[in-house]
CSV table of C-alpha atoms in Angstrom, one decimal:
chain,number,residue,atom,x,y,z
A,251,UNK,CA,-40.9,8.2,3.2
A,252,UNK,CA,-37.7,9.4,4.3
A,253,UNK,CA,-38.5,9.2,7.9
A,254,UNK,CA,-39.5,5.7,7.8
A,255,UNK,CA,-36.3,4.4,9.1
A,256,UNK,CA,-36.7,6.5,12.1
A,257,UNK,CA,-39.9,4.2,12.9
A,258,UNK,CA,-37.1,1.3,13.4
A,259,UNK,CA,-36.1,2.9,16.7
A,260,UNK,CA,-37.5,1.4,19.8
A,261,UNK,CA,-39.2,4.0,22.0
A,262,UNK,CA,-36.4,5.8,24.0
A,263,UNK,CA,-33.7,4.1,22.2
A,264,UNK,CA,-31.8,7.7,21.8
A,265,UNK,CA,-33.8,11.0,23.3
A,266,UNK,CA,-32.4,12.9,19.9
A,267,UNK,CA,-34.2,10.3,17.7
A,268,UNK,CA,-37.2,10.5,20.1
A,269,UNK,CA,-38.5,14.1,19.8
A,270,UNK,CA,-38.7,13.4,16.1
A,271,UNK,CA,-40.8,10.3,16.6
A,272,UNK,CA,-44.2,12.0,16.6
A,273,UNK,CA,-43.1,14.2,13.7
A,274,UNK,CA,-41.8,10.7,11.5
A,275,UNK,CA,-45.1,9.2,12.3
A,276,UNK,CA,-47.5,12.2,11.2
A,277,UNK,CA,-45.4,11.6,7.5
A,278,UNK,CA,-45.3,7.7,7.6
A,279,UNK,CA,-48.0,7.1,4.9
A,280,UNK,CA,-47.6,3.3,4.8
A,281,UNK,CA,-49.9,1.3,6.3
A,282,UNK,CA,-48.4,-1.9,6.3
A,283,UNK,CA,-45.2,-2.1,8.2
A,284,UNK,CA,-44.1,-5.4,6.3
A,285,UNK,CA,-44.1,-2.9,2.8
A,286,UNK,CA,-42.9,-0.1,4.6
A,287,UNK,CA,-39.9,-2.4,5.6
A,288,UNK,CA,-39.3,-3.8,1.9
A,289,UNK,CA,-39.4,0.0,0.4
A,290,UNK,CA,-36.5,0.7,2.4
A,291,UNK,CA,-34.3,-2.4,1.5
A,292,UNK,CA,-35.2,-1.8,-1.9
A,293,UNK,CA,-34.2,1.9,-1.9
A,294,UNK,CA,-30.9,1.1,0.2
A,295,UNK,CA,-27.8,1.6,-2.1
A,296,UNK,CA,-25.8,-1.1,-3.4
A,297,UNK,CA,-22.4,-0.8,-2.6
A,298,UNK,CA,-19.6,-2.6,-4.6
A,299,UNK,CA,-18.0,-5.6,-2.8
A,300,UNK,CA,-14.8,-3.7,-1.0
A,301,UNK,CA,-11.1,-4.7,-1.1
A,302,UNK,CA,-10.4,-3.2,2.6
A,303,UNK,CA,-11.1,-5.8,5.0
A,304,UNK,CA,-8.5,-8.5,6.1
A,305,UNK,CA,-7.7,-11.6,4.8
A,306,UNK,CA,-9.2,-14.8,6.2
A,307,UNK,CA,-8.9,-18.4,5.5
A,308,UNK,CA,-7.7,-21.5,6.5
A,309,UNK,CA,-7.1,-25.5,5.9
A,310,UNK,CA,-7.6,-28.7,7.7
A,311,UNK,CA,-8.1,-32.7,6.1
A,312,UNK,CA,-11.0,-34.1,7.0
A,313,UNK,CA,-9.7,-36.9,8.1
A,314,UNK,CA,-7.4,-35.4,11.2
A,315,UNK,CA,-4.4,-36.5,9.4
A,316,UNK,CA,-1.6,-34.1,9.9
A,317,UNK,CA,1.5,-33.1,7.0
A,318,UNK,CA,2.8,-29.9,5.6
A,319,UNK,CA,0.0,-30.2,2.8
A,320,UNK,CA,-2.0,-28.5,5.4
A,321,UNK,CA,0.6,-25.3,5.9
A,322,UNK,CA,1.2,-25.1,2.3
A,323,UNK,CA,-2.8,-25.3,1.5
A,324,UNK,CA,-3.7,-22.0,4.1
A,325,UNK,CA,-0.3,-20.3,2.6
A,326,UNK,CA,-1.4,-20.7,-0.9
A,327,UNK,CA,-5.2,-19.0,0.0
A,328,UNK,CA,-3.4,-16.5,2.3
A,329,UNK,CA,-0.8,-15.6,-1.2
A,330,UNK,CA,-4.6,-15.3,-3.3
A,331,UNK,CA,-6.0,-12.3,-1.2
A,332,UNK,CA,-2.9,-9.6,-1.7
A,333,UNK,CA,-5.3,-7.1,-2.5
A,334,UNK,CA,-6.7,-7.6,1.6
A,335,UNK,CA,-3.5,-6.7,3.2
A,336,UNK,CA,-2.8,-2.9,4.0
A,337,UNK,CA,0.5,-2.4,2.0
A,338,UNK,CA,2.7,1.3,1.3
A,339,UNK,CA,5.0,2.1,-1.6
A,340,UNK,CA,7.8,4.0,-2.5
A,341,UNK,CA,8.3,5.6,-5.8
A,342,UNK,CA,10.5,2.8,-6.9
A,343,UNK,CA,7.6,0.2,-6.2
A,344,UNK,CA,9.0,-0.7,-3.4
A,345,UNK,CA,7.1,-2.0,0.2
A,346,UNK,CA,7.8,0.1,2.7
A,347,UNK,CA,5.3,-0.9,5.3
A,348,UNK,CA,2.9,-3.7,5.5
A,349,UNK,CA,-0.1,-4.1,8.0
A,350,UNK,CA,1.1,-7.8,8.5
A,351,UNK,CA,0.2,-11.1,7.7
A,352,UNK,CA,0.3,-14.5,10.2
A,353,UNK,CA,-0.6,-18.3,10.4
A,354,UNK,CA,-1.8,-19.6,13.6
A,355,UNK,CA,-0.8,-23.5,13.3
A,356,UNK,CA,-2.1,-26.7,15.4
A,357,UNK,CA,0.9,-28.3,15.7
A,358,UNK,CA,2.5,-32.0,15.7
A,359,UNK,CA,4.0,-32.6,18.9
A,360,UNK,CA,6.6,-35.3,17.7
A,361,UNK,CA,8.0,-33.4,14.9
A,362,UNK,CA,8.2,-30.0,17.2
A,363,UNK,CA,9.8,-32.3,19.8
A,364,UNK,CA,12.5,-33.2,17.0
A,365,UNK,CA,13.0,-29.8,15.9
A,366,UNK,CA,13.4,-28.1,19.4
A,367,UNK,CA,14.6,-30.5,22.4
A,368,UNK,CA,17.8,-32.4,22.6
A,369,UNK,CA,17.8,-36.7,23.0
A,370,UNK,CA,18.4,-36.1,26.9
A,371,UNK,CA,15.2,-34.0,27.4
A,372,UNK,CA,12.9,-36.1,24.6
A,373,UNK,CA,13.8,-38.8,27.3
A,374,UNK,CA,12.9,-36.6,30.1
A,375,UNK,CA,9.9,-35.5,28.6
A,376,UNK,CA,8.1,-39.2,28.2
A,377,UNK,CA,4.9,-38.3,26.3
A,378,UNK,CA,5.7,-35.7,23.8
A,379,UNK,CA,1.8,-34.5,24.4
A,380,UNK,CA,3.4,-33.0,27.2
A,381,UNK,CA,6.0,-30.7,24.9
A,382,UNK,CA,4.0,-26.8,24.2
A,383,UNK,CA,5.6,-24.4,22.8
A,384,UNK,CA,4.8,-20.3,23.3
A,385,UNK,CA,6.3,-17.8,20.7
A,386,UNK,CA,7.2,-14.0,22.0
A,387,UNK,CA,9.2,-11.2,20.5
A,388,UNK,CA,11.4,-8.9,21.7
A,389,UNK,CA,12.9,-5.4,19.9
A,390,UNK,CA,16.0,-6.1,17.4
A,391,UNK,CA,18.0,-3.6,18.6
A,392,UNK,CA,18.2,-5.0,22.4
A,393,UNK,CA,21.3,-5.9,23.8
A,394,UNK,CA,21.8,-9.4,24.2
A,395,UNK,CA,22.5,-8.8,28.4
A,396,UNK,CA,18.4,-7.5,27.8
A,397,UNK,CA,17.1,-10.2,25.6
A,398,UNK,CA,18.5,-12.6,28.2
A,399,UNK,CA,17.4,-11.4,31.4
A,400,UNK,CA,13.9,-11.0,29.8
A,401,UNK,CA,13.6,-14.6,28.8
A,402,UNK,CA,15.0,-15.3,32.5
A,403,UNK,CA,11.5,-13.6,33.8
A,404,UNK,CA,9.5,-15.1,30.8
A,405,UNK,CA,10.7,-18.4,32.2
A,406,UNK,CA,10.5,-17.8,36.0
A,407,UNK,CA,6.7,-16.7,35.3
A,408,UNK,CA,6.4,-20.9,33.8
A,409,UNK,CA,8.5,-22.2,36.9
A,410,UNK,CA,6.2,-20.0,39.2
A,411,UNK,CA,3.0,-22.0,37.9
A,412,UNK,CA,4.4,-25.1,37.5
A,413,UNK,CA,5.5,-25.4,34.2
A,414,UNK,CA,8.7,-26.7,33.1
A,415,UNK,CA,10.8,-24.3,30.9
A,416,UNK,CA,12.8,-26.7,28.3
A,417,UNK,CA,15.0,-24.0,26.8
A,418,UNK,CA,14.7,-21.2,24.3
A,419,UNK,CA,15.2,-21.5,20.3
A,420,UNK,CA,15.9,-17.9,18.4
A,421,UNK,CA,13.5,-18.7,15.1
A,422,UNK,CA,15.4,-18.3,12.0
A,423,UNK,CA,14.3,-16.0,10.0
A,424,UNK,CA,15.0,-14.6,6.1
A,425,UNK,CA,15.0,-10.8,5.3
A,426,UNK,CA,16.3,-11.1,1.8
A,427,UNK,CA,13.0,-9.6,0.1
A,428,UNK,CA,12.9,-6.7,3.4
A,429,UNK,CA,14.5,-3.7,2.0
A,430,UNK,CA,16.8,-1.7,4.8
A,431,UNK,CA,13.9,0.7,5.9
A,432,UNK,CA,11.6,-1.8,7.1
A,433,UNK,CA,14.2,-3.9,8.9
A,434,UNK,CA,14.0,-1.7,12.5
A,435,UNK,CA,10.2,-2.8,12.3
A,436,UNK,CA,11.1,-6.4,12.4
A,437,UNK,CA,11.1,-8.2,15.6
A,438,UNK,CA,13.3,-11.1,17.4
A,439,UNK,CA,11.2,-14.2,18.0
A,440,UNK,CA,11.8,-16.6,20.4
A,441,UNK,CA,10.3,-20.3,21.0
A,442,UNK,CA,9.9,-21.5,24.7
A,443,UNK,CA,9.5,-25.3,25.1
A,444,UNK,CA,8.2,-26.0,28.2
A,445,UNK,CA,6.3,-29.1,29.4
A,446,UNK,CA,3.0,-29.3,30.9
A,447,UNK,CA,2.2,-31.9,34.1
A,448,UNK,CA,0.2,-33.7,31.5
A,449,UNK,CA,-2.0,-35.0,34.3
A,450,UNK,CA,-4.9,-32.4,34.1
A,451,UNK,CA,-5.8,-30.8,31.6
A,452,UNK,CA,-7.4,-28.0,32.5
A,453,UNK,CA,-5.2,-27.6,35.4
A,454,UNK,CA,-2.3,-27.1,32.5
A,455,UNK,CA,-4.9,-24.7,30.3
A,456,UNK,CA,-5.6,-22.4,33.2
A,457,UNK,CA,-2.0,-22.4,34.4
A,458,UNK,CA,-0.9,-21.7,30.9
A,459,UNK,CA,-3.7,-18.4,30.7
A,460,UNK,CA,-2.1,-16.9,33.8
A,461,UNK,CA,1.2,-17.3,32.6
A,462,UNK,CA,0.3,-15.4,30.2
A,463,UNK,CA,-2.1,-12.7,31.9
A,464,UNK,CA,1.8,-12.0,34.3
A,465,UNK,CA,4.1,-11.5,31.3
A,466,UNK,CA,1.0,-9.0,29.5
A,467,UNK,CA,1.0,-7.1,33.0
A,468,UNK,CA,4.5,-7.2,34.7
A,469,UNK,CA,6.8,-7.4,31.2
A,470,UNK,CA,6.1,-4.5,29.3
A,471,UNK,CA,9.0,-5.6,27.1
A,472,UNK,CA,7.6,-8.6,25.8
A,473,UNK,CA,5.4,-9.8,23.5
A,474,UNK,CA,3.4,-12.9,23.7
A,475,UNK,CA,2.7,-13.8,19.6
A,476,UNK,CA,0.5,-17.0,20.8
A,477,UNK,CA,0.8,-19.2,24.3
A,478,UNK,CA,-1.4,-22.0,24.0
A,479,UNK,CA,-1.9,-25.5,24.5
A,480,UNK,CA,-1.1,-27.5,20.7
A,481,UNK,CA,-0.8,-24.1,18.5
A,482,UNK,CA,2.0,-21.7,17.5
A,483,UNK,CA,1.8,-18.1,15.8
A,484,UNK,CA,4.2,-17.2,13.1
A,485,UNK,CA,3.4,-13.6,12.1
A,486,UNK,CA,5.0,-10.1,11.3
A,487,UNK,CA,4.8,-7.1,9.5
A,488,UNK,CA,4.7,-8.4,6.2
A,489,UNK,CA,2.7,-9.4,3.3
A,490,UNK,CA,1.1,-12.6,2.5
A,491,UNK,CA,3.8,-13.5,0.1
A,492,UNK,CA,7.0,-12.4,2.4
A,493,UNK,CA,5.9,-14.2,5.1
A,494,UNK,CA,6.1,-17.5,3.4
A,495,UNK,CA,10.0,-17.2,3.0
A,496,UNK,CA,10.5,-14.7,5.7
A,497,UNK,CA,9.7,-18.1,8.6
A,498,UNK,CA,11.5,-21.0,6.6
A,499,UNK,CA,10.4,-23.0,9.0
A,500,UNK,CA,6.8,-22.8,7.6
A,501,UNK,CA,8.4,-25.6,4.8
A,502,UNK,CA,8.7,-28.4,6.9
A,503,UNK,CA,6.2,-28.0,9.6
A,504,UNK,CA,3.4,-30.2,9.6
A,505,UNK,CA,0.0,-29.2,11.3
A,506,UNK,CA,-3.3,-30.5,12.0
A,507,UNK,CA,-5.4,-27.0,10.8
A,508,UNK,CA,-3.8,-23.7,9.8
A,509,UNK,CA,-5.6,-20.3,10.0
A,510,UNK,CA,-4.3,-17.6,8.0
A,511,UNK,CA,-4.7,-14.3,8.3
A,512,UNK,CA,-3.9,-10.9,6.3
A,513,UNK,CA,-4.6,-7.7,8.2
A,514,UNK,CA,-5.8,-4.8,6.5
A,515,UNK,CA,-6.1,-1.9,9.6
A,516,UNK,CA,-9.0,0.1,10.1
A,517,UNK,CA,-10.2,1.7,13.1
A,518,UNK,CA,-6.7,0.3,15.1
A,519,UNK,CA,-3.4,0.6,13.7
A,520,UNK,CA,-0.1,-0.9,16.1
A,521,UNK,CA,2.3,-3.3,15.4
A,522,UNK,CA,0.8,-6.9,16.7
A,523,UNK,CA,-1.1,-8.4,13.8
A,524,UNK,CA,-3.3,-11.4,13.9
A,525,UNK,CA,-3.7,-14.4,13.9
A,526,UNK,CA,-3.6,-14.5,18.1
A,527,UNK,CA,-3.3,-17.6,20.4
A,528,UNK,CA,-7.0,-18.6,19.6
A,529,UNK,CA,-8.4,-16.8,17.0
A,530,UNK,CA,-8.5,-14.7,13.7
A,531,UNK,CA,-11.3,-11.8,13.3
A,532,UNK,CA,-12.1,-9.6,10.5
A,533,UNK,CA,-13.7,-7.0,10.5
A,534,UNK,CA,-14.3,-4.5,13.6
A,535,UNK,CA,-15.8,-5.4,17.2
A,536,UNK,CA,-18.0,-1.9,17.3
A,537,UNK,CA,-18.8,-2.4,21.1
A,538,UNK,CA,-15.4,-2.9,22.1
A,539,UNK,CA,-15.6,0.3,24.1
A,540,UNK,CA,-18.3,-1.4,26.8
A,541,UNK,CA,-16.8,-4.6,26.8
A,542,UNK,CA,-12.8,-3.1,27.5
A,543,UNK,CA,-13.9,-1.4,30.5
A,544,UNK,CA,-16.4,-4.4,31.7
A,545,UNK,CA,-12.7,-6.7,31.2
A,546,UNK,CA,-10.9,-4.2,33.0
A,547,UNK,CA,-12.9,-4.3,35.9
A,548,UNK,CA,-12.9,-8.1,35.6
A,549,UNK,CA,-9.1,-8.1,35.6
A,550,UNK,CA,-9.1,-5.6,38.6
A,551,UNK,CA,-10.8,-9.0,40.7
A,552,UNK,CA,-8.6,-11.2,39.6
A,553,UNK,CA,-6.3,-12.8,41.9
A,554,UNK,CA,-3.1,-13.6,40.3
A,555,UNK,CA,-3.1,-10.7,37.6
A,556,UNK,CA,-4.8,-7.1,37.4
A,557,UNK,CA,-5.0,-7.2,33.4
A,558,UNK,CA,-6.9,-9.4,31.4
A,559,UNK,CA,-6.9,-7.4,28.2
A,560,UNK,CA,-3.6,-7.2,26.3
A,561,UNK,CA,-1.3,-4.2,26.9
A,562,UNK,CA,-2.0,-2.0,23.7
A,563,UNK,CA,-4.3,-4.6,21.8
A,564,UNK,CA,-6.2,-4.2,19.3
A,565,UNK,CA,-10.4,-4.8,18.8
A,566,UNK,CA,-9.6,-8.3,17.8
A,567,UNK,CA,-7.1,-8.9,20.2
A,568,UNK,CA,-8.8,-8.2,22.9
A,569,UNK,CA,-11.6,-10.3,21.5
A,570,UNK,CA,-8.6,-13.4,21.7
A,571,UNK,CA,-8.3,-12.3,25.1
A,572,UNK,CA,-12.0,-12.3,26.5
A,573,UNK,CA,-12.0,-15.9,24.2
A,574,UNK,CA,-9.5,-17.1,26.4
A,575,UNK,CA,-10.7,-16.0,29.4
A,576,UNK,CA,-13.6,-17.8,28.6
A,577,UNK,CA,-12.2,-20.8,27.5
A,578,UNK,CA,-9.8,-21.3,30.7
A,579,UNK,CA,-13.3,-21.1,32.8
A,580,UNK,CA,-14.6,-23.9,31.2
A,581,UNK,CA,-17.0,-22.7,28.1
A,582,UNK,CA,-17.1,-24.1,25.2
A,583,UNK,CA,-15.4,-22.7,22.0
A,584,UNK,CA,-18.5,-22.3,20.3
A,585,UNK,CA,-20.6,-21.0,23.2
A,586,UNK,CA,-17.8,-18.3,24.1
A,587,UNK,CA,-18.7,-17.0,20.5
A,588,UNK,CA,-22.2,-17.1,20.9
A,589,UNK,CA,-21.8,-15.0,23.9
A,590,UNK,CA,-19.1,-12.4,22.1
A,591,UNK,CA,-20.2,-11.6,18.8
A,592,UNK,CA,-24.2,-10.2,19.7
A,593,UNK,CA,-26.9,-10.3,16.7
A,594,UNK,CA,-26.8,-7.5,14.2
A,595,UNK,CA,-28.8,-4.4,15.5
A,596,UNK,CA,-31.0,-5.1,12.6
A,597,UNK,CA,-32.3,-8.0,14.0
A,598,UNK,CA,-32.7,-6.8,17.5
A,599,UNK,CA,-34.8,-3.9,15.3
A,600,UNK,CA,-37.1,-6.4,13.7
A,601,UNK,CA,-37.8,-8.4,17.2
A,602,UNK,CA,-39.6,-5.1,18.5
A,603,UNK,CA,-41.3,-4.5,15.4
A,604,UNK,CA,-42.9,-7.3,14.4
């Protein structure tokens, strides 16, 4: 009975599993492949539910009305699930290192027009619709002379495709709770306001995606936490509960949806944690060897940038990046997911059998 499951392999599915398939079917003694299939679920072992896998959640009302309810609501749930963020001691009990927690937040453009742009450009803007914001960070320890010329680039790439830069905001941010050790992991972040034509929409969406797809390929430097039409990223190497205070911001700002998201690493460690511009994952993409190098080759044809994927992303970030890609060409949220994520193997398993 132990060579049953070999049966589950199509024919020439893996030339080691083949030369055994005339051996597994001389000691298959069941003749009903329906029983045959319900011996071995019965026999698999039951493992306990785990702690390591990331944290994932988020809030919206039901009614599309906006407040800070919303923020508060997808912190709270983010706060229940410590136990799914990868976190190290020291002796004294004290965090050292965190995999990193993050809230990806669909934003109100009239309060973010408040918080960030002066009377004269409010008046310039007309439509606050038009205001998006994009969030990078840079390294702590750069000199100011470095940070600046950067976020001259950052801004030239939004000028180049005809968006209009409205200024930069440094993000406050509260280390209290960070003990000394962890500070050089930190980073600077950085809010861009810049407005869209707010004639075409997809015209702005696609613009926006090649913004991005310049700064990931030509300014290695930088690092693009979410640019994206209506939603902002606040994220860092933290934990669920330092996050809350570390962004003070996260107190006042009203959204439309929140999605949290509490990283616990597995097969990629780095220092970008989720959410991204578009989406949260957990768990790990286990073809994300094939479908790099098919994106590679993809950004190689494209005209106005040779990289698609992310410099030094991660499974799930490069899954944000072929979601985007797919988005900016016009499919639909839900269809882009259909075509990612693939049915289990399982199930491809059970269509040839039966």
């Amino acid at each position: 009975l132990k060579y049953v499951k070999l049966m589950l392999l199509p024919p020439g599915y893996n030339k080691f599993f083949g030369r055994f398939r005339g051996f597994a079917e001389k000691k298959l003694v069941y003749k009903d492949w329906m029983a045959a299939l319900a011996r071995i679920e019965a026999e698999e072992p039951q493992y306990p539910v785990s702690d390591g896998a990331c944290a994932l959640g988020g809030a919206v009302d039901l009614n599309g009305e906006a407040g800070n309810e919303i923020v508060q609501a997808g912190l709270a749930a983010l706060n229940n699930m410590p136990h799914r963020v990868g976190e190290t001691y020291d002796d004294n009990g004290n965090i050292i290192a965190a995999d990193g927690a993050g809230a990806l937040i669909g934003y109100v453009h009239d309060q973010l027009a408040d918080l960030l742009l002066t009377e004269r450009d409010r008046k310039r803007l007309g439509d606050p619709k038009r205001l998006q914001v994009g969030m990078f960070n840079f390294r702590r320890d750069d000199p100011e002379a470095v940070v600046a010329r950067l976020k001259d680039e950052v801004a030239a790439c939004f000028t180049r495709y005809g968006l209009r830069p409205l200024g930069w905001t440094r993000l406050e941010t509260n280390e209290s709770e960070i003990v000394p050790a962890r500070l050089p992991q930190m980073r600077r972040h950085e809010m861009l306001a810049f407005a869209t034509d707010g004639v075409d929409r997809n015209a702005d969406v696609q613009n926006v995606f090649k913004v991005g797809r310049r700064i990931n390929g030509e300014l290695g430097d930088v690092r693009i936490d979410s640019l994206a039409l209506d939603r902002i990223v606040f994220k860092g190497l933290l934990t669920p509960k330092e996050l809350v205070k570390y962004f003070p911001i996260l107190q006042q700002m009203m959204a439309l949806y929140i999605i949290i998201h509490g990283r616990y690493a597995t097969n990629e460690l780095g220092a970008n944690p989720q959410p991204f511009g578009s989406s949260a994952a957990n768990g790990e993409v286990n073809s994300i060897g094939g479908n790099r190098m098919r994106l590679t080759d993809l950004g190689m044809s494209v005209p106005f940038s040779h990289r698609v994927l992310t410099r030094g992303g991660s499974d799930s970030a490069h899954l944000n990046d072929a979601i985007d890609l797919m988005l900016v060409n016009g499919v639909p949220l839900h269809e882009a997911i259909i075509r990612l994520i693939p049915p289990a193997l399982r199930k491809i398993f059970l269509t040839w059998l039966f």
